[in-house]
Amino acid sequence: MTLQTDFPLTTLNTLQLPALAAHYLYVDDCALLPKLPPHQRRFILGGGSNLVLLGDFDGLVLHVGFKGKRLAFEDADAWYVEAAGGENWHDFVLWALAQGWPGLENLVLIPGTVGAAPVQNIGAYGLEAGERIHQVRAIDLETGSEKIFSPTDCRFGYRQSLWKQEGWHLSGRSLITAVTFRLPKQWQANCRYADLAAELEKRGISQPTPQQIADAIITLRQRKLPDPAILPNAGSFFENPIVDALTAEKLAAAHPGLPCYRQADGKVKLAAGWLIEQVGWKGRQLGKMGIYEKQALILVNYGNGKSQDICALVTAVQSDVRRQFGVDLRPEPVFIGSVTN
Ligand code: NAP
């Protein structure tokens, strides 16, 4: 671990926005974390796939590099599989499947690291990471002490967690070193998303194995989502808005075809991508940034885009959706740094 100064972050964020970190440390040894200088502005960087760099960052970027994955233990009902925070998420899911420990296959090909999964409570195709998390291990960088969080401690919600609710994803207070997943031995296929069911049917599969589900989702995602290495992007850029049942009813009456998904608490999730498409932004560009032609949730950098371009595009999309539907769209990624001209 060597502290570096004025470190370029361009290749460390999947939107490829240019920015410098005043200080940068690649962290692959937990033992040194408690010895970090206190009171410094910090940001904890994983895969950089859910990040908008508005400009240079004047603090310390801690780039999580811990590696390792293992079966921690098993009981009659489940395997408990632990992975270090710096492991690549997709590789970890494939590795667990290959060991014969299914349960994460619906989350295949999500970019980013294992340590970022609980922060965002990543989700796709009807599964959220929080449903499989047994415990999260983290170091509190204010006190230097290690903490172990149970699923209840983690306060998981829709793309929500303790880390986001406490603002630790911005303040860099809590660095996740490892996550243990509980993967039930009584595996059940989760194919309730229409696109997934259709893809499996197309393949003539009625009783899919975990690997077949993973393969189908990889195909779906590759068909719809741009590869950040070819077209820089930060995955889903807007959260699906959750509204109360009455608002959803009124909106559905006024806008036939509006996709509405009722939540356990009675509220209703709307599809942000559908709203963006309806206001005409799918496939449109503003400056060097634009909304991807095959997926209206993805904001892409068509080359040398700057933070100002992103801010202008986000504001334009949000105001058009607000004007037509009265719904506020919230960006999903974390914004750090200050805008530079
Ligand atoms: P889609 O199937 O066109 O559906 C649009 C939206 O409706 C999705 O965002 C999804 O919400 C919701 N939805 C669809 N079927 C649902 C069901 N049966 N029950 C509850 N909600 C349902 O979505 P898509 O854009 O092609 O994305 C497919 C999956 O990949 C989604 O789960 C999405 O979250 C995920 N995805 C992830 C990323 C990423 O970067 N992490 C990027 C794009 C898409 P949810 O988003 O809550 O699932």
mmCIF file of C-alpha atoms and ligand atoms in Angstrom:
data_model
loop_
_atom_site.group_PDB
_atom_site.id
_atom_site.type_symbol
_atom_site.label_atom_id
_atom_site.label_comp_id
_atom_site.label_asym_id
_atom_site.label_seq_id
_atom_site.Cartn_x
_atom_site.Cartn_y
_atom_site.Cartn_z
ATOM 1 C CA MET A 1 0.000 0.000 0.000
ATOM 2 C CA THR A 2 1.649 3.229 -1.171
ATOM 3 C CA LEU A 3 -0.021 6.607 -0.872
ATOM 4 C CA GLN A 4 -0.044 8.417 -4.205
ATOM 5 C CA THR A 5 -0.881 12.026 -5.025
ATOM 6 C CA ASP A 6 -2.772 13.620 -7.940
ATOM 7 C CA PHE A 7 -3.813 10.190 -9.060
ATOM 8 C CA PRO A 8 -5.901 9.919 -12.276
ATOM 9 C CA LEU A 9 -9.279 8.242 -11.809
ATOM 10 C CA THR A 10 -10.402 8.220 -15.456
ATOM 11 C CA THR A 11 -9.885 4.499 -15.965
ATOM 12 C CA LEU A 12 -11.276 3.704 -12.506
ATOM 13 C CA ASN A 13 -14.822 4.880 -13.235
ATOM 14 C CA THR A 14 -16.885 3.134 -15.903
ATOM 15 C CA LEU A 15 -18.250 6.450 -17.234
ATOM 16 C CA GLN A 16 -14.591 7.349 -17.890
ATOM 17 C CA LEU A 17 -14.971 10.862 -16.538
ATOM 18 C CA PRO A 18 -11.637 12.625 -16.118
ATOM 19 C CA ALA A 19 -10.709 13.519 -12.531
ATOM 20 C CA LEU A 20 -7.761 13.469 -10.149
ATOM 21 C CA ALA A 21 -7.698 12.253 -6.566
ATOM 22 C CA ALA A 22 -5.531 14.459 -4.352
ATOM 23 C CA HIS A 23 -4.513 11.252 -2.517
ATOM 24 C CA TYR A 24 -5.033 7.638 -3.569
ATOM 25 C CA LEU A 25 -4.374 4.353 -1.821
ATOM 26 C CA TYR A 26 -4.937 0.852 -3.182
ATOM 27 C CA VAL A 27 -5.971 -1.113 -0.083
ATOM 28 C CA ASP A 28 -5.270 -4.835 -0.007
ATOM 29 C CA ASP A 29 -4.311 -5.272 3.648
ATOM 30 C CA CYS A 30 -6.956 -4.822 6.382
ATOM 31 C CA ALA A 31 -4.321 -4.546 9.098
ATOM 32 C CA LEU A 32 -3.181 -1.113 7.891
ATOM 33 C CA LEU A 33 -6.635 0.455 7.758
ATOM 34 C CA PRO A 34 -6.900 1.483 11.431
ATOM 35 C CA LYS A 35 -3.597 3.365 11.020
ATOM 36 C CA LEU A 36 -4.934 5.739 8.356
ATOM 37 C CA PRO A 37 -4.682 9.431 9.246
ATOM 38 C CA PRO A 38 -8.008 10.648 10.716
ATOM 39 C CA HIS A 39 -10.142 13.646 9.711
ATOM 40 C CA GLN A 40 -9.279 13.439 6.042
ATOM 41 C CA ARG A 41 -12.024 13.567 3.393
ATOM 42 C CA ARG A 42 -12.362 10.041 2.082
ATOM 43 C CA PHE A 43 -14.094 8.121 -0.651
ATOM 44 C CA ILE A 44 -14.216 4.333 -0.873
ATOM 45 C CA LEU A 45 -13.876 3.125 -4.446
ATOM 46 C CA GLY A 46 -14.880 -0.323 -5.659
ATOM 47 C CA GLY A 47 -15.420 -1.028 -9.357
ATOM 48 C CA GLY A 48 -16.346 2.625 -10.098
ATOM 49 C CA SER A 49 -19.460 1.396 -11.895
ATOM 50 C CA ASN A 50 -21.981 3.443 -9.918
ATOM 51 C CA LEU A 51 -20.034 6.674 -9.763
ATOM 52 C CA VAL A 52 -20.204 10.147 -11.297
ATOM 53 C CA LEU A 53 -17.021 12.169 -10.837
ATOM 54 C CA LEU A 54 -18.081 15.795 -11.046
ATOM 55 C CA GLY A 55 -14.463 16.978 -10.885
ATOM 56 C CA ASP A 56 -11.240 16.430 -8.982
ATOM 57 C CA PHE A 57 -11.555 14.923 -5.498
ATOM 58 C CA ASP A 58 -9.586 16.835 -2.875
ATOM 59 C CA GLY A 59 -9.442 13.999 -0.324
ATOM 60 C CA LEU A 60 -8.218 10.422 -0.070
ATOM 61 C CA VAL A 61 -9.583 7.720 -2.387
ATOM 62 C CA LEU A 62 -9.353 4.254 -0.859
ATOM 63 C CA HIS A 63 -9.509 1.712 -3.670
ATOM 64 C CA VAL A 64 -10.638 -1.601 -2.214
ATOM 65 C CA GLY A 65 -8.482 -4.466 -3.434
ATOM 66 C CA PHE A 66 -9.005 -7.304 -0.906
ATOM 67 C CA LYS A 67 -9.277 -10.660 -2.625
ATOM 68 C CA GLY A 68 -10.381 -14.122 -1.523
ATOM 69 C CA LYS A 69 -13.464 -16.314 -1.503
ATOM 70 C CA ARG A 70 -14.286 -19.468 0.405
ATOM 71 C CA LEU A 71 -16.969 -21.642 1.912
ATOM 72 C CA ALA A 72 -17.034 -20.258 5.453
ATOM 73 C CA PHE A 73 -19.266 -23.050 6.789
ATOM 74 C CA GLU A 74 -22.408 -25.011 6.022
ATOM 75 C CA ASP A 75 -25.354 -26.382 7.951
ATOM 76 C CA ALA A 76 -28.231 -28.655 6.997
ATOM 77 C CA ASP A 77 -30.048 -25.823 5.220
ATOM 78 C CA ALA A 78 -27.476 -23.632 3.549
ATOM 79 C CA TRP A 79 -23.954 -22.889 2.368
ATOM 80 C CA TYR A 80 -22.367 -19.770 3.832
ATOM 81 C CA VAL A 81 -19.977 -18.364 1.268
ATOM 82 C CA GLU A 82 -17.647 -15.493 2.050
ATOM 83 C CA ALA A 83 -15.992 -13.162 -0.432
ATOM 84 C CA ALA A 84 -13.617 -10.267 0.133
ATOM 85 C CA GLY A 85 -14.819 -6.748 -0.661
ATOM 86 C CA GLY A 86 -12.536 -6.268 -3.671
ATOM 87 C CA GLU A 87 -13.641 -9.395 -5.524
ATOM 88 C CA ASN A 88 -15.330 -8.774 -8.866
ATOM 89 C CA TRP A 89 -19.051 -9.408 -8.361
ATOM 90 C CA HIS A 90 -19.723 -11.256 -11.623
ATOM 91 C CA ASP A 91 -16.676 -13.514 -11.252
ATOM 92 C CA PHE A 92 -17.769 -14.337 -7.702
ATOM 93 C CA VAL A 93 -21.305 -15.307 -8.808
ATOM 94 C CA LEU A 94 -19.918 -17.565 -11.565
ATOM 95 C CA TRP A 95 -17.385 -19.111 -9.176
ATOM 96 C CA ALA A 96 -20.105 -19.890 -6.577
ATOM 97 C CA LEU A 97 -22.238 -21.502 -9.300
ATOM 98 C CA ALA A 98 -19.283 -23.591 -10.467
ATOM 99 C CA GLN A 99 -18.735 -24.832 -6.877
ATOM 100 C CA GLY A 100 -22.365 -26.025 -6.820
ATOM 101 C CA TRP A 101 -23.624 -23.200 -4.558
ATOM 102 C CA PRO A 102 -26.432 -21.500 -6.469
ATOM 103 C CA GLY A 103 -28.662 -18.654 -5.336
ATOM 104 C CA LEU A 104 -27.047 -15.545 -6.819
ATOM 105 C CA GLU A 105 -27.537 -16.397 -10.511
ATOM 106 C CA ASN A 106 -30.185 -13.675 -11.105
ATOM 107 C CA LEU A 107 -27.522 -11.085 -10.240
ATOM 108 C CA VAL A 108 -25.021 -12.258 -12.817
ATOM 109 C CA LEU A 109 -23.128 -9.688 -14.928
ATOM 110 C CA ILE A 110 -23.882 -6.764 -12.629
ATOM 111 C CA PRO A 111 -20.726 -4.651 -12.772
ATOM 112 C CA GLY A 112 -18.823 -3.755 -9.609
ATOM 113 C CA THR A 113 -17.354 -5.428 -6.563
ATOM 114 C CA VAL A 114 -18.627 -7.685 -3.766
ATOM 115 C CA GLY A 115 -18.049 -4.886 -1.230
ATOM 116 C CA ALA A 116 -20.320 -2.523 -3.129
ATOM 117 C CA ALA A 117 -23.192 -5.025 -3.334
ATOM 118 C CA PRO A 118 -24.611 -4.381 0.174
ATOM 119 C CA VAL A 119 -24.207 -0.600 -0.099
ATOM 120 C CA GLN A 120 -26.488 -0.367 -3.117
ATOM 121 C CA ASN A 121 -28.378 -3.574 -2.283
ATOM 122 C CA ILE A 122 -27.901 -4.467 -5.943
ATOM 123 C CA GLY A 123 -30.846 -6.151 -7.571
ATOM 124 C CA ALA A 124 -31.977 -7.585 -10.876
ATOM 125 C CA TYR A 125 -34.532 -10.016 -12.273
ATOM 126 C CA GLY A 126 -36.495 -10.272 -9.046
ATOM 127 C CA LEU A 127 -33.635 -10.775 -6.575
ATOM 128 C CA GLU A 128 -31.814 -8.344 -4.295
ATOM 129 C CA ALA A 129 -28.381 -9.093 -2.803
ATOM 130 C CA GLY A 130 -29.789 -8.350 0.675
ATOM 131 C CA GLU A 131 -32.021 -11.438 0.410
ATOM 132 C CA ARG A 132 -28.890 -13.608 0.367
ATOM 133 C CA ILE A 133 -26.589 -11.684 2.726
ATOM 134 C CA HIS A 134 -25.803 -13.385 6.021
ATOM 135 C CA GLN A 135 -23.320 -10.834 7.368
ATOM 136 C CA VAL A 136 -21.168 -7.901 6.339
ATOM 137 C CA ARG A 137 -17.764 -7.222 7.842
ATOM 138 C CA ALA A 138 -16.495 -3.634 7.793
ATOM 139 C CA ILE A 139 -13.917 -1.389 9.386
ATOM 140 C CA ASP A 140 -15.108 1.851 10.924
ATOM 141 C CA LEU A 141 -12.447 4.277 9.725
ATOM 142 C CA GLU A 142 -13.314 6.825 12.438
ATOM 143 C CA THR A 143 -12.532 4.402 15.280
ATOM 144 C CA GLY A 144 -10.373 1.790 13.532
ATOM 145 C CA SER A 145 -12.549 -1.004 14.916
ATOM 146 C CA GLU A 146 -14.075 -3.907 13.014
ATOM 147 C CA LYS A 147 -17.861 -4.282 12.992
ATOM 148 C CA ILE A 148 -20.025 -7.191 11.918
ATOM 149 C CA PHE A 149 -23.469 -6.350 10.566
ATOM 150 C CA SER A 150 -26.417 -8.761 10.469
ATOM 151 C CA PRO A 151 -29.019 -8.442 7.678
ATOM 152 C CA THR A 152 -31.276 -6.525 10.103
ATOM 153 C CA ASP A 153 -28.417 -4.123 10.951
ATOM 154 C CA CYS A 154 -27.935 -3.557 7.221
ATOM 155 C CA ARG A 155 -31.481 -2.063 6.852
ATOM 156 C CA PHE A 156 -31.837 -3.304 3.309
ATOM 157 C CA GLY A 157 -34.526 -1.761 1.138
ATOM 158 C CA TYR A 158 -35.020 -1.103 -2.559
ATOM 159 C CA ARG A 159 -31.480 -0.020 -3.600
ATOM 160 C CA GLN A 160 -31.098 1.042 0.034
ATOM 161 C CA SER A 161 -28.919 0.102 3.000
ATOM 162 C CA LEU A 162 -27.489 1.322 6.288
ATOM 163 C CA TRP A 163 -24.458 2.651 4.377
ATOM 164 C CA LYS A 164 -26.627 4.902 2.202
ATOM 165 C CA GLN A 165 -29.018 5.894 4.989
ATOM 166 C CA GLU A 166 -26.125 6.976 7.228
ATOM 167 C CA GLY A 167 -24.342 8.736 4.358
ATOM 168 C CA TRP A 168 -21.293 6.475 4.793
ATOM 169 C CA HIS A 169 -21.185 5.863 1.027
ATOM 170 C CA LEU A 170 -20.316 9.577 0.706
ATOM 171 C CA SER A 171 -18.267 10.128 3.858
ATOM 172 C CA GLY A 172 -16.212 6.951 3.416
ATOM 173 C CA ARG A 173 -16.609 6.080 7.068
ATOM 174 C CA SER A 174 -17.249 2.342 6.817
ATOM 175 C CA LEU A 175 -15.093 0.183 4.560
ATOM 176 C CA ILE A 176 -16.585 -3.231 3.771
ATOM 177 C CA THR A 177 -13.876 -5.876 3.895
ATOM 178 C CA ALA A 178 -15.951 -9.045 3.334
ATOM 179 C CA VAL A 179 -19.498 -10.270 2.784
ATOM 180 C CA THR A 180 -20.910 -13.691 3.686
ATOM 181 C CA PHE A 181 -23.847 -14.986 1.663
ATOM 182 C CA ARG A 182 -26.357 -17.578 2.832
ATOM 183 C CA LEU A 183 -27.212 -19.799 -0.128
ATOM 184 C CA PRO A 184 -30.096 -22.190 0.692
ATOM 185 C CA LYS A 185 -29.592 -25.837 -0.271
ATOM 186 C CA GLN A 186 -33.289 -26.018 -1.218
ATOM 187 C CA TRP A 187 -32.765 -24.049 -4.410
ATOM 188 C CA GLN A 188 -35.755 -22.621 -6.268
ATOM 189 C CA ALA A 189 -35.695 -21.041 -9.709
ATOM 190 C CA ASN A 190 -36.768 -17.385 -9.767
ATOM 191 C CA CYS A 191 -38.009 -16.705 -13.305
ATOM 192 C CA ARG A 192 -40.876 -14.315 -12.690
ATOM 193 C CA TYR A 193 -39.510 -11.493 -14.841
ATOM 194 C CA ALA A 194 -41.211 -11.699 -18.225
ATOM 195 C CA ASP A 195 -38.020 -11.231 -20.290
ATOM 196 C CA LEU A 196 -36.276 -14.058 -18.438
ATOM 197 C CA ALA A 197 -39.245 -16.429 -18.750
ATOM 198 C CA ALA A 198 -39.455 -15.639 -22.483
ATOM 199 C CA GLU A 199 -35.726 -16.238 -23.027
ATOM 200 C CA LEU A 200 -35.898 -19.620 -21.270
ATOM 201 C CA GLU A 201 -38.984 -20.590 -23.267
ATOM 202 C CA LYS A 202 -37.192 -19.619 -26.475
ATOM 203 C CA ARG A 203 -34.422 -22.020 -25.453
ATOM 204 C CA GLY A 204 -36.974 -24.794 -24.820
ATOM 205 C CA ILE A 205 -36.156 -24.871 -21.092
ATOM 206 C CA SER A 206 -39.088 -25.432 -18.731
ATOM 207 C CA GLN A 207 -37.194 -26.494 -15.600
ATOM 208 C CA PRO A 208 -34.022 -24.418 -15.661
ATOM 209 C CA THR A 209 -30.869 -25.163 -13.714
ATOM 210 C CA PRO A 210 -29.122 -22.267 -11.931
ATOM 211 C CA GLN A 211 -26.508 -22.172 -14.703
ATOM 212 C CA GLN A 212 -29.196 -22.005 -17.403
ATOM 213 C CA ILE A 213 -30.755 -19.025 -15.624
ATOM 214 C CA ALA A 214 -27.342 -17.352 -15.427
ATOM 215 C CA ASP A 215 -26.725 -18.001 -19.129
ATOM 216 C CA ALA A 216 -30.136 -16.603 -20.123
ATOM 217 C CA ILE A 217 -29.600 -13.449 -18.032
ATOM 218 C CA ILE A 218 -26.112 -12.945 -19.460
ATOM 219 C CA THR A 219 -27.646 -13.060 -22.951
ATOM 220 C CA LEU A 220 -30.423 -10.624 -21.988
ATOM 221 C CA ARG A 221 -28.047 -8.178 -20.369
ATOM 222 C CA GLN A 222 -25.552 -8.316 -23.235
ATOM 223 C CA ARG A 223 -28.393 -7.677 -25.672
ATOM 224 C CA LYS A 224 -29.711 -4.609 -23.844
ATOM 225 C CA LEU A 225 -26.829 -3.089 -21.902
ATOM 226 C CA PRO A 226 -23.688 -1.499 -23.339
ATOM 227 C CA ASP A 227 -20.309 -2.911 -22.310
ATOM 228 C CA PRO A 228 -18.593 -0.080 -20.353
ATOM 229 C CA ALA A 229 -15.266 -1.037 -21.944
ATOM 230 C CA ILE A 230 -16.734 -0.127 -25.347
ATOM 231 C CA LEU A 231 -19.326 2.526 -24.486
ATOM 232 C CA PRO A 232 -18.658 4.080 -21.068
ATOM 233 C CA ASN A 233 -21.714 4.072 -18.768
ATOM 234 C CA ALA A 234 -22.687 3.597 -15.124
ATOM 235 C CA GLY A 235 -25.444 0.975 -15.475
ATOM 236 C CA SER A 236 -28.966 2.003 -14.491
ATOM 237 C CA PHE A 237 -28.744 5.748 -14.059
ATOM 238 C CA PHE A 238 -32.143 6.398 -12.467
ATOM 239 C CA GLU A 239 -33.915 4.566 -9.673
ATOM 240 C CA ASN A 240 -37.371 3.245 -10.415
ATOM 241 C CA PRO A 241 -39.671 5.692 -8.604
ATOM 242 C CA ILE A 242 -41.914 4.291 -5.874
ATOM 243 C CA VAL A 243 -45.252 6.094 -5.514
ATOM 244 C CA ASP A 244 -48.359 5.569 -3.383
ATOM 245 C CA ALA A 245 -51.170 3.402 -4.753
ATOM 246 C CA LEU A 246 -53.521 6.310 -5.496
ATOM 247 C CA THR A 247 -50.893 8.196 -7.490
ATOM 248 C CA ALA A 248 -50.125 5.016 -9.458
ATOM 249 C CA GLU A 249 -53.830 4.489 -10.172
ATOM 250 C CA LYS A 250 -54.248 8.036 -11.493
ATOM 251 C CA LEU A 251 -51.087 7.787 -13.589
ATOM 252 C CA ALA A 252 -52.107 4.414 -15.046
ATOM 253 C CA ALA A 253 -55.537 5.808 -15.988
ATOM 254 C CA ALA A 254 -53.944 8.780 -17.726
ATOM 255 C CA HIS A 255 -51.132 6.790 -19.369
ATOM 256 C CA PRO A 256 -52.225 3.366 -20.645
ATOM 257 C CA GLY A 257 -49.314 0.907 -20.747
ATOM 258 C CA LEU A 258 -47.552 2.402 -17.711
ATOM 259 C CA PRO A 259 -45.728 -0.527 -16.052
ATOM 260 C CA CYS A 260 -46.695 -0.685 -12.357
ATOM 261 C CA TYR A 261 -45.309 -3.212 -9.844
ATOM 262 C CA ARG A 262 -47.014 -3.391 -6.444
ATOM 263 C CA GLN A 263 -44.591 -3.615 -3.497
ATOM 264 C CA ALA A 264 -45.043 -5.577 -0.268
ATOM 265 C CA ASP A 265 -45.891 -2.332 1.586
ATOM 266 C CA GLY A 266 -48.714 -1.455 -0.868
ATOM 267 C CA LYS A 267 -46.708 1.213 -2.696
ATOM 268 C CA VAL A 268 -46.131 0.891 -6.423
ATOM 269 C CA LYS A 269 -42.858 0.803 -8.365
ATOM 270 C CA LEU A 270 -42.905 2.496 -11.769
ATOM 271 C CA ALA A 271 -40.392 1.720 -14.514
ATOM 272 C CA ALA A 272 -38.096 4.749 -14.892
ATOM 273 C CA GLY A 273 -36.930 3.505 -18.304
ATOM 274 C CA TRP A 274 -40.505 3.548 -19.629
ATOM 275 C CA LEU A 275 -41.070 7.117 -18.392
ATOM 276 C CA ILE A 276 -37.819 8.284 -20.024
ATOM 277 C CA GLU A 277 -38.744 6.595 -23.289
ATOM 278 C CA GLN A 278 -42.198 8.212 -23.278
ATOM 279 C CA VAL A 279 -40.719 11.714 -23.039
ATOM 280 C CA GLY A 280 -38.548 10.982 -26.059
ATOM 281 C CA TRP A 281 -35.085 10.693 -24.506
ATOM 282 C CA LYS A 282 -34.292 7.093 -25.474
ATOM 283 C CA GLY A 283 -31.481 7.223 -28.058
ATOM 284 C CA ARG A 284 -31.120 11.040 -27.774
ATOM 285 C CA GLN A 285 -27.857 12.876 -27.142
ATOM 286 C CA LEU A 286 -27.047 16.130 -25.396
ATOM 287 C CA GLY A 287 -23.471 17.196 -26.027
ATOM 288 C CA LYS A 288 -21.199 14.195 -25.568
ATOM 289 C CA MET A 289 -23.647 12.353 -23.307
ATOM 290 C CA GLY A 290 -26.828 10.557 -24.209
ATOM 291 C CA ILE A 291 -29.470 8.008 -23.294
ATOM 292 C CA TYR A 292 -28.650 4.592 -24.744
ATOM 293 C CA GLU A 293 -30.709 3.600 -27.781
ATOM 294 C CA LYS A 294 -31.522 0.080 -26.523
ATOM 295 C CA GLN A 295 -32.152 0.887 -22.842
ATOM 296 C CA ALA A 296 -33.564 4.189 -21.632
ATOM 297 C CA LEU A 297 -32.187 3.710 -18.102
ATOM 298 C CA ILE A 298 -28.579 3.898 -19.247
ATOM 299 C CA LEU A 299 -26.735 7.172 -19.641
ATOM 300 C CA VAL A 300 -23.700 6.804 -21.910
ATOM 301 C CA ASN A 301 -20.561 8.815 -22.580
ATOM 302 C CA TYR A 302 -20.049 9.005 -26.350
ATOM 303 C CA GLY A 303 -16.492 10.298 -25.942
ATOM 304 C CA ASN A 304 -14.813 12.961 -23.856
ATOM 305 C CA GLY A 305 -18.036 13.800 -22.056
ATOM 306 C CA LYS A 306 -17.595 16.012 -19.006
ATOM 307 C CA SER A 307 -19.467 16.305 -15.737
ATOM 308 C CA GLN A 308 -21.256 19.457 -17.011
ATOM 309 C CA ASP A 309 -22.684 17.400 -19.899
ATOM 310 C CA ILE A 310 -24.012 14.813 -17.456
ATOM 311 C CA CYS A 311 -25.570 17.439 -15.211
ATOM 312 C CA ALA A 312 -27.299 19.090 -18.199
ATOM 313 C CA LEU A 313 -28.630 15.767 -19.480
ATOM 314 C CA VAL A 314 -29.841 14.598 -16.073
ATOM 315 C CA THR A 315 -31.641 17.896 -15.460
ATOM 316 C CA ALA A 316 -33.275 17.803 -18.906
ATOM 317 C CA VAL A 317 -34.517 14.213 -18.483
ATOM 318 C CA GLN A 318 -35.764 14.854 -14.944
ATOM 319 C CA SER A 319 -37.658 17.991 -15.901
ATOM 320 C CA ASP A 320 -39.321 16.379 -18.951
ATOM 321 C CA VAL A 321 -40.464 13.391 -16.860
ATOM 322 C CA ARG A 322 -41.690 15.713 -14.090
ATOM 323 C CA ARG A 323 -43.611 17.863 -16.581
ATOM 324 C CA GLN A 324 -45.364 14.934 -18.289
ATOM 325 C CA PHE A 325 -45.915 12.572 -15.346
ATOM 326 C CA GLY A 326 -45.424 14.662 -12.183
ATOM 327 C CA VAL A 327 -42.852 12.063 -11.046
ATOM 328 C CA ASP A 328 -39.356 12.846 -9.732
ATOM 329 C CA LEU A 329 -36.523 10.668 -11.002
ATOM 330 C CA ARG A 330 -33.568 10.170 -8.673
ATOM 331 C CA PRO A 331 -30.130 9.263 -10.001
ATOM 332 C CA GLU A 332 -28.829 5.926 -8.734
ATOM 333 C CA PRO A 333 -25.046 6.590 -8.843
ATOM 334 C CA VAL A 334 -23.011 8.410 -6.232
ATOM 335 C CA PHE A 335 -21.831 11.906 -7.243
ATOM 336 C CA ILE A 336 -18.476 13.110 -5.851
ATOM 337 C CA GLY A 337 -16.056 15.988 -6.460
ATOM 338 C CA SER A 338 -17.017 19.496 -7.526
ATOM 339 C CA VAL A 339 -17.903 20.547 -11.062
ATOM 340 C CA THR A 340 -14.982 22.082 -12.914
ATOM 341 C CA ASN A 341 -15.203 24.165 -16.112
HETATM 342 P P1 NAP B 1 -37.573 -4.677 -17.776
HETATM 343 O O1 NAP B 1 -37.700 -6.132 -17.737
HETATM 344 O O2 NAP B 1 -37.792 -3.932 -19.067
HETATM 345 O O3 NAP B 1 -38.486 -4.003 -16.672
HETATM 346 C C1 NAP B 1 -38.468 -2.586 -16.443
HETATM 347 C C2 NAP B 1 -38.501 -2.341 -14.947
HETATM 348 O O4 NAP B 1 -39.664 -2.942 -14.416
HETATM 349 C C3 NAP B 1 -37.297 -2.950 -14.264
HETATM 350 O O5 NAP B 1 -36.504 -1.901 -13.843
HETATM 351 C C4 NAP B 1 -37.860 -3.810 -13.153
HETATM 352 O O6 NAP B 1 -37.565 -3.336 -11.856
HETATM 353 C C5 NAP B 1 -39.360 -3.715 -13.288
HETATM 354 N N1 NAP B 1 -39.928 -5.074 -13.422
HETATM 355 C C6 NAP B 1 -39.990 -5.835 -14.543
HETATM 356 N N2 NAP B 1 -40.638 -6.990 -14.274
HETATM 357 C C7 NAP B 1 -40.950 -6.966 -12.962
HETATM 358 C C8 NAP B 1 -41.588 -7.890 -12.080
HETATM 359 N N3 NAP B 1 -42.052 -9.068 -12.523
HETATM 360 N N4 NAP B 1 -41.738 -7.543 -10.784
HETATM 361 C C9 NAP B 1 -41.262 -6.374 -10.328
HETATM 362 N N5 NAP B 1 -40.641 -5.462 -11.104
HETATM 363 C C10 NAP B 1 -40.483 -5.750 -12.413
HETATM 364 O O7 NAP B 1 -36.175 -4.275 -17.168
HETATM 365 P P2 NAP B 1 -34.763 -4.140 -17.842
HETATM 366 O O8 NAP B 1 -34.468 -2.700 -17.914
HETATM 367 O O9 NAP B 1 -34.618 -5.004 -19.047
HETATM 368 O O10 NAP B 1 -33.911 -4.760 -16.671
HETATM 369 C C11 NAP B 1 -34.009 -6.117 -16.308
HETATM 370 C C12 NAP B 1 -33.394 -6.314 -14.942
HETATM 371 O O11 NAP B 1 -32.015 -5.949 -14.976
HETATM 372 C C13 NAP B 1 -34.044 -5.430 -13.899
HETATM 373 O O12 NAP B 1 -34.190 -6.152 -12.706
HETATM 374 C C14 NAP B 1 -33.069 -4.293 -13.708
HETATM 375 O O13 NAP B 1 -33.060 -3.792 -12.401
HETATM 376 C C15 NAP B 1 -31.760 -4.966 -14.018
HETATM 377 N N6 NAP B 1 -30.824 -3.991 -14.532
HETATM 378 C C16 NAP B 1 -29.739 -3.718 -13.764
HETATM 379 C C17 NAP B 1 -28.827 -2.796 -14.217
HETATM 380 C C18 NAP B 1 -27.614 -2.499 -13.392
HETATM 381 O O14 NAP B 1 -26.739 -1.801 -13.823
HETATM 382 N N7 NAP B 1 -27.534 -3.007 -12.183
HETATM 383 C C19 NAP B 1 -28.985 -2.136 -15.418
HETATM 384 C C20 NAP B 1 -30.118 -2.404 -16.143
HETATM 385 C C21 NAP B 1 -31.028 -3.351 -15.692
HETATM 386 P P3 NAP B 1 -36.223 -3.674 -11.039
HETATM 387 O O15 NAP B 1 -35.181 -2.792 -11.640
HETATM 388 O O16 NAP B 1 -36.586 -3.295 -9.662
HETATM 389 O O17 NAP B 1 -35.943 -5.121 -11.182
#
